[in-house]
Coordinates of C-alpha atoms in Angstrom, one line a residue:
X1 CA 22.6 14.7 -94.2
X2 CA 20.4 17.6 -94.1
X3 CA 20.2 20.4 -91.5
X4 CA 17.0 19.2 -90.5
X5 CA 17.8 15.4 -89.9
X6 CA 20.4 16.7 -87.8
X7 CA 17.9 18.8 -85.4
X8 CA 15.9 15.7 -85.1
X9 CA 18.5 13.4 -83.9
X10 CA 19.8 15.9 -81.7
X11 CA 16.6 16.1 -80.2
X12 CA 16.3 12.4 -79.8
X13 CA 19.2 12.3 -77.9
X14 CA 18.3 14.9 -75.5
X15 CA 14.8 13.0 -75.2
X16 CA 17.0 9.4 -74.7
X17 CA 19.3 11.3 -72.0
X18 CA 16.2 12.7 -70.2
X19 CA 14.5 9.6 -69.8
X20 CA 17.6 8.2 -68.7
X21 CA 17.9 10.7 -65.9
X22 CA 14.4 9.7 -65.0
X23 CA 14.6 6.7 -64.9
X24 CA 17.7 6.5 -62.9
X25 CA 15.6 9.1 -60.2
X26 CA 12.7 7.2 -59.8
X27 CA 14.2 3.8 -59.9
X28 CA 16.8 4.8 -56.8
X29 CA 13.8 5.5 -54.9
X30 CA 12.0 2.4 -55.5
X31 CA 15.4 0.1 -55.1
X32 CA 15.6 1.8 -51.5
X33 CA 12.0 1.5 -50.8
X34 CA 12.7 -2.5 -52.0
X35 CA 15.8 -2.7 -49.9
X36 CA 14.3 -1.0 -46.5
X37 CA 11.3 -3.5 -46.6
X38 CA 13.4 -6.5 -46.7
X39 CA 15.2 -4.9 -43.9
X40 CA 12.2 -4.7 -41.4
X41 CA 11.6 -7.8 -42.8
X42 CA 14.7 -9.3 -41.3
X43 CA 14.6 -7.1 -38.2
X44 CA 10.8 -8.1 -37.6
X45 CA 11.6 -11.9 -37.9
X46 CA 9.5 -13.7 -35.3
X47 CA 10.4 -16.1 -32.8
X48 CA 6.6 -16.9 -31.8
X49 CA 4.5 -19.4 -33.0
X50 CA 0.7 -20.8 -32.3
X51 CA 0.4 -23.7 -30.2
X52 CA -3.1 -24.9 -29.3
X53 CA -4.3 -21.2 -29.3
X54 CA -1.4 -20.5 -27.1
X55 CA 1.7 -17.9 -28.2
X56 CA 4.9 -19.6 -27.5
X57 CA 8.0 -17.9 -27.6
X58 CA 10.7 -20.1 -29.4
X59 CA 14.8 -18.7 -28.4
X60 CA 17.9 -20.9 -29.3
X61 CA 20.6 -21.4 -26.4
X62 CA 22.7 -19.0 -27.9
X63 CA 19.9 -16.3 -28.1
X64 CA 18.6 -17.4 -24.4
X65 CA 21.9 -16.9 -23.3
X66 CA 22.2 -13.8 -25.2
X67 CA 19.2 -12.2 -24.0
X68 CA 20.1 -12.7 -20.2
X69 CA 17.5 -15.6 -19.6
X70 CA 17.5 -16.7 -16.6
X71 CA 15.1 -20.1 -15.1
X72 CA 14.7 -21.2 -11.9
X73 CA 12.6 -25.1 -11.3
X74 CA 9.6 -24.4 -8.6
X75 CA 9.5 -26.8 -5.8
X76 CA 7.0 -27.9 -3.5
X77 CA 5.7 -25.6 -1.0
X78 CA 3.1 -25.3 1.6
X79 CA 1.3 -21.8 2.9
X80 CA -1.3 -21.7 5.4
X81 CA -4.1 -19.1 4.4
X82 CA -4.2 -15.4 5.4
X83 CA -6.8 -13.1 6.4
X84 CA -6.9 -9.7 4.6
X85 CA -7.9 -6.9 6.9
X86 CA -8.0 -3.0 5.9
X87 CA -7.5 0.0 7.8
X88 CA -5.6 3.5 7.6
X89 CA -2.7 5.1 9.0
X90 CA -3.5 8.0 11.7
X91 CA -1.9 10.5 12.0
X92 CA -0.8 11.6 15.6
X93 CA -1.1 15.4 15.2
X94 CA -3.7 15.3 18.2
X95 CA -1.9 13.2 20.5
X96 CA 0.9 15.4 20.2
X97 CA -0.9 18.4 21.0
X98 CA -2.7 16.4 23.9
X99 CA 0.7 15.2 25.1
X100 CA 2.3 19.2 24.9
X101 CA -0.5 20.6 27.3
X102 CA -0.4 18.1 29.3
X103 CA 2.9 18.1 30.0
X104 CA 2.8 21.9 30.2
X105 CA 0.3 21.3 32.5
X106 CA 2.3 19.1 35.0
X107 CA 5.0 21.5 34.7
X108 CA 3.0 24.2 35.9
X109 CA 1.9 22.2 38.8
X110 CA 5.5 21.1 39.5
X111 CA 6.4 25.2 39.6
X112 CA 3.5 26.1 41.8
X113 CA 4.3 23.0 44.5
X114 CA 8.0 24.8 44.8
X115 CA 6.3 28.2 45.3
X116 CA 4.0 26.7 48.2
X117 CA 6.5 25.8 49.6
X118 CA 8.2 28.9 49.5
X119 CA 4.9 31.3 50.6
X120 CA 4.1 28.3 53.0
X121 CA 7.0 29.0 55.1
X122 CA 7.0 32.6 54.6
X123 CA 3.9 32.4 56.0
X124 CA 4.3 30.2 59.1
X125 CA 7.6 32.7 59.7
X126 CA 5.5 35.4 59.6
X127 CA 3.2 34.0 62.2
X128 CA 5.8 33.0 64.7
X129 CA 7.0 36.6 65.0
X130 CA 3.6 38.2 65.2
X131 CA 2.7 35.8 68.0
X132 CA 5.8 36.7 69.7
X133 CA 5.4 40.3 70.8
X134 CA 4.2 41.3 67.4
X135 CA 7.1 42.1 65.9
X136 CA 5.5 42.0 63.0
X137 CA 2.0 43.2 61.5
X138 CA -0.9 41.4 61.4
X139 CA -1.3 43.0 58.2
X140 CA 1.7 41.6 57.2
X141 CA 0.5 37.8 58.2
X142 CA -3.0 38.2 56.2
X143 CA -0.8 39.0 53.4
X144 CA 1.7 36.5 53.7
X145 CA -1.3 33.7 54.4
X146 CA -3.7 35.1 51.2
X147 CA -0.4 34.3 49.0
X148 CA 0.3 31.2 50.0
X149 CA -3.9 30.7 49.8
X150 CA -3.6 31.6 45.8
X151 CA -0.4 28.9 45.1
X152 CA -2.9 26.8 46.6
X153 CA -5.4 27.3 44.4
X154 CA -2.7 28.0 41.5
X155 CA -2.0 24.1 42.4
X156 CA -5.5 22.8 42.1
X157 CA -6.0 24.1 38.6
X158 CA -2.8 23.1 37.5
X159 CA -3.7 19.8 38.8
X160 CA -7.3 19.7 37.4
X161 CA -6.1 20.6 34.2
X162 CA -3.4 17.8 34.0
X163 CA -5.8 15.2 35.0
X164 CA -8.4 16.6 32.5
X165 CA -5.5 16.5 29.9
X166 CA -4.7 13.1 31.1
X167 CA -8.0 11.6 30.8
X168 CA -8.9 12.9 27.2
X169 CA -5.3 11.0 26.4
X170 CA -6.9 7.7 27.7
X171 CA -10.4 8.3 25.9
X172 CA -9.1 9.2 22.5
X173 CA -6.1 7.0 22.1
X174 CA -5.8 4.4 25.0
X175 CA -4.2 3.5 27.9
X176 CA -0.9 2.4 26.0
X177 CA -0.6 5.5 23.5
X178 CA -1.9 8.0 26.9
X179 CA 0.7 6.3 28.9
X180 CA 3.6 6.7 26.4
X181 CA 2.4 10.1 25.7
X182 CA 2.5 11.1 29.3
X183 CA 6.0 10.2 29.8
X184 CA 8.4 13.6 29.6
X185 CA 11.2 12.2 27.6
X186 CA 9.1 10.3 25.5
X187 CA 9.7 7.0 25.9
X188 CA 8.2 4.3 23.9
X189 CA 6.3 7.1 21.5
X190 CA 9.7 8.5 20.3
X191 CA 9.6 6.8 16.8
X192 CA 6.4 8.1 16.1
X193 CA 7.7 11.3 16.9
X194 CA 10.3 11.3 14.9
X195 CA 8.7 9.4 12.3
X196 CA 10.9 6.5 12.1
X197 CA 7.7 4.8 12.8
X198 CA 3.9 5.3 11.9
X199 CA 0.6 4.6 13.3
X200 CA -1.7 2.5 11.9
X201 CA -5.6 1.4 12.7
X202 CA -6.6 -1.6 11.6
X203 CA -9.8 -3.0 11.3
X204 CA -9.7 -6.7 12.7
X205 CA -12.5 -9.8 12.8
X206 CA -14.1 -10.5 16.0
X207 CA -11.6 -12.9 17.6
X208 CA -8.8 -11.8 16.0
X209 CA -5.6 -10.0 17.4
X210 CA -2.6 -11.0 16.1
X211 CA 0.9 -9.9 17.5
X212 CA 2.1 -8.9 13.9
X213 CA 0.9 -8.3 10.7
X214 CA 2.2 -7.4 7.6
X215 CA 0.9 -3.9 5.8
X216 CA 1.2 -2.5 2.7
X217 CA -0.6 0.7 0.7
X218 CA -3.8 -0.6 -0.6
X219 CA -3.9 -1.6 -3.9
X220 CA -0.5 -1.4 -3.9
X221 CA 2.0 -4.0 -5.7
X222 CA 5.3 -2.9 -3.2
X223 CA 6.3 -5.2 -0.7
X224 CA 4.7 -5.2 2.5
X225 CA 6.4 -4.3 5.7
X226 CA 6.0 -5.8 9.1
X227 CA 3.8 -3.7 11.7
X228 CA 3.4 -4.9 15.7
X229 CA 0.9 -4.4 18.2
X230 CA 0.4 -1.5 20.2
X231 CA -3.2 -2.1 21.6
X232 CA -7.0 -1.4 21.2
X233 CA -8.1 1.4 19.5
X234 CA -11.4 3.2 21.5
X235 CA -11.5 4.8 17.3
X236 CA -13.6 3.3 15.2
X237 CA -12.6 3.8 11.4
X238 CA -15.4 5.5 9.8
X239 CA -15.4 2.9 6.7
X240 CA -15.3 -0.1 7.9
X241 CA -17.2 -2.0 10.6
X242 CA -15.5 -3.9 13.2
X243 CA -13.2 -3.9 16.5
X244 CA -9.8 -1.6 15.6
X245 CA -6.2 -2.1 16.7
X246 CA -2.8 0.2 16.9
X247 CA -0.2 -0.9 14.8
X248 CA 3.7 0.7 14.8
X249 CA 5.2 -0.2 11.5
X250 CA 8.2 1.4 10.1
X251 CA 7.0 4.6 8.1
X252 CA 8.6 4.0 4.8
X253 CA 6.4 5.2 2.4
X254 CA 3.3 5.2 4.7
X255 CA 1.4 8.3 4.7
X256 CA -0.6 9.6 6.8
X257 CA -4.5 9.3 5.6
X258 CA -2.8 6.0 3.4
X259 CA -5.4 3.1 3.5
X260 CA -3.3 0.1 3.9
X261 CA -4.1 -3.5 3.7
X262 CA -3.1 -6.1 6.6
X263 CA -2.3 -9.4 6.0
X264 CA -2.0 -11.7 9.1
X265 CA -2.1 -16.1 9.4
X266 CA -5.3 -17.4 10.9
X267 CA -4.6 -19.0 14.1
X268 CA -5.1 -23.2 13.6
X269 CA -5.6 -22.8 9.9
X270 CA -4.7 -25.5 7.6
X271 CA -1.9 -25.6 5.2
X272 CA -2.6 -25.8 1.5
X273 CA 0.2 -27.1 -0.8
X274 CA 1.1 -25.7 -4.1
X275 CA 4.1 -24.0 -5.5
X276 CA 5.9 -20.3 -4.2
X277 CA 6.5 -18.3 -7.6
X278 CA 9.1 -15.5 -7.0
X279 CA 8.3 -12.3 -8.0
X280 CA 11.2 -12.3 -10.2
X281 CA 9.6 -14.4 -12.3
X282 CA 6.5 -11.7 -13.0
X283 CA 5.3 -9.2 -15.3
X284 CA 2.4 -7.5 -15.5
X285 CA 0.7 -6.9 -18.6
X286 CA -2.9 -5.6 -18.8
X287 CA -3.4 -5.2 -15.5
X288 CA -2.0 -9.0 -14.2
X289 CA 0.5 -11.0 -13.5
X290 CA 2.5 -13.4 -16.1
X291 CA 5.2 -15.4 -15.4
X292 CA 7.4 -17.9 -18.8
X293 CA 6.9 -21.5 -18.4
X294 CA 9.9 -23.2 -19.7
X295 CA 8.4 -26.2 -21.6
X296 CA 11.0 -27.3 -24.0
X297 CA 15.0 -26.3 -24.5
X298 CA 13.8 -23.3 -26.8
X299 CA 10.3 -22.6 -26.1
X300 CA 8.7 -20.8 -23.8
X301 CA 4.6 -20.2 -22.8
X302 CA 3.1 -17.0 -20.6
X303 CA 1.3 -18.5 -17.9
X304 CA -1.0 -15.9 -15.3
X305 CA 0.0 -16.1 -12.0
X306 CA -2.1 -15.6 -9.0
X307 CA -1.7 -13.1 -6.7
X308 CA -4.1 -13.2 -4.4
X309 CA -1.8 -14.5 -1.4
X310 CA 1.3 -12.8 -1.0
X311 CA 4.2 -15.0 0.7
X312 CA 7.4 -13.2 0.9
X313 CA 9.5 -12.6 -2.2
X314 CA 6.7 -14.1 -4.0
X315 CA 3.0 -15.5 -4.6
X316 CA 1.7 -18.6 -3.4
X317 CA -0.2 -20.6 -6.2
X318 CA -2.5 -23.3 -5.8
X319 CA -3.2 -24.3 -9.7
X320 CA -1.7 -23.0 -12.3
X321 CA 2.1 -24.2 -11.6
X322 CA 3.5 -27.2 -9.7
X323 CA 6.2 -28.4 -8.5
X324 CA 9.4 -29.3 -11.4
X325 CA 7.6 -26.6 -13.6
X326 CA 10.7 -24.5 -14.9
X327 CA 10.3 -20.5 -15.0
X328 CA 11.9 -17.6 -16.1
X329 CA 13.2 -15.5 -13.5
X330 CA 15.4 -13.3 -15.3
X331 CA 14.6 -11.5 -19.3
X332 CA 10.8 -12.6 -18.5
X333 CA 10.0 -8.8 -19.7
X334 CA 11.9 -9.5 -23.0
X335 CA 9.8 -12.6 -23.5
X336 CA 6.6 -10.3 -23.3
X337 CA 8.3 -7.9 -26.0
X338 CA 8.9 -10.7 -28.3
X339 CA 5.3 -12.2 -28.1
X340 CA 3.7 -8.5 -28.4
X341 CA 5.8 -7.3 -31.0
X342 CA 4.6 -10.8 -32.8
X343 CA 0.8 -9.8 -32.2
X344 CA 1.1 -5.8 -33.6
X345 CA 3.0 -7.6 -36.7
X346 CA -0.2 -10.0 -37.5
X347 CA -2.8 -7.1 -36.7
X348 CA -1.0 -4.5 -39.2
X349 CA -1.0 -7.8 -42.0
X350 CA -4.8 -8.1 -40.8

């Protein structure tokens, strides 16, 4: 064999050992790229079908036990319609200003009564002796009389100025609120002043003044705490038309400047049956309320809830749900994951 027949299988061997390196490189890369798709594959498996337009979320026992799910079976309930009612909580800055002077001002007046008392019978002493004999001046009298003239006067303004102070607390906030306020320990207003309480106007129908009502922020999906009745408001809330009410509710997370919706049973209404679904049973996706109807041992269908009357730990429903329906009350939100991770998978194959 020649030296040149020699070069050129030396070269084809290099060429074979390249491609070989090449092929090894790219083909690692494409194996992986193989293997990682059928692993989202498996990891993307769905558990949601199409029923009659309708997603339904299908989960073995073992999974549903798995996953947490809990159900609850809805019974037969009746609920006797609310009326909504809006107003704002207030905040008492002003009465506690009105309350300060005007207890300043009674304890001014308090002060000057002691001192009349005081120049009243320095004066009348003072009198005595000069009529007997003059033993002393009449100078002396005049003075004593002009002083005990001034505490007089001191008293009047002190007096005037309570009164004044008092009156402004009846015009502004009421007789209840100005007669709380006008107590010196503080009384019945001491919540409010230590904001263990808030106040709160509320805007009411004609006719209407219920004992309690329940509040809650506006537009708010918290749970709504209990607020009683304090009396009339001589405000009028610069939003709304209608007669307004003082409400003392636990301050929480009222603020002051809050608008707050009041919720409060019509007196002789009628009942309305339906079915009480627990707020457990909810979540909220785009902006309402779902809750998972259990409709066989593995499947399970998103059903919107209504939540326009709030009955407490729950919503009242009408239509929609009755009674022996079974919900989910516990891994509802995991439900929701399944179906929407089932909806991006058949809008990225779209």
């Amino acid at each position: 064999m020649n030296r040149k027949a020699l070069i050129i299988i030396g070269l084809q061997a290099v060429i074979i050992v390249v491609l070989a390196w090449v092929l090894v490189f790219y083909g690692k890369d494409e194996f992986e790229a193989v293997q990682q798709k059928d692993d989202e594959e498996i990891k993307t498996e769905t558990h949601v079908t199409k029923q009659k337009g309708a997603a339904v979320v299908k989960l073995s026992a073992d999974a549903q036990q798995a996953s947490g799910i809990a159900v609850e079976t809805l019974k037969s309930a009746s609920h006797q319609a609310e009326t909504v009612s809006y107003g704002s909580v207030i905040g008492i800055e002003p009465l506690i200003d009105l309350r300060a002077r005007y207890l300043a001002a009674l304890a001014d007046a308090n002060a000057v009564r002691a001192a009349i008392s005081n120049s009243q019978q320095e004066y009348q002493r003072l009198l005595a002796l000069n009529r007997d004999n003059r033993n002393v001046s009449d100078r002396a009298v005049q003075a004593a009389e002009a002083a005990w003239k001034a505490d007089q006067a001191k008293l009047s303004a002190a007096e005037t100025q309570a009164n004044s102070l008092r009156d402004s607390l009846r015009q502004q906030w009421g007789e209840t609120l100005a007669r709380w306020a006008m107590e010196p320990q503080g009384g019945a207003l001491t919540k409010l002043l230590s904001h263990e309480e808030t106040l709160v106007q509320v805007v009411l129908p004609d006719g209407a003044q219920p004992q309690n009502i329940d509040i809650k922020p506006a537009a708010s999906r918290g749970k709504a705490v209990a607020a009683v009745l304090v009396s009339a408001s001589p405000q009028t809330d610069p939003t709304l038309q209608g007669r307004t009410f003082y409400y003392r509710a636990p301050a929480g997370e009222l603020r002051a400047g809050m608008r707050v919706e009041a919720r409060f049973k019509g007196q002789g209404g009628k009942s309305a049956g339906g079915v009480m679904v627990p707020n457990t049973a909810v979540v909220w996706y785009a902006g309402k309320a779902w809750a998972y109807r259990k409709q066989d041992d593995d499947q399970f269908v998103r059903s919107l809830v209504d939540t326009s009357q709030e009955a407490g730990d729950g919503w009242f429903n009408r239509s929609g749900f009755q009674a022996g329906d079974v919900i989910v009350v516990s891994g509802a939100q995991l439900l929701l994951s399944e179906e929407l991770k089932y909806q991006i998978k058949n809008e990225n194959e779209d």
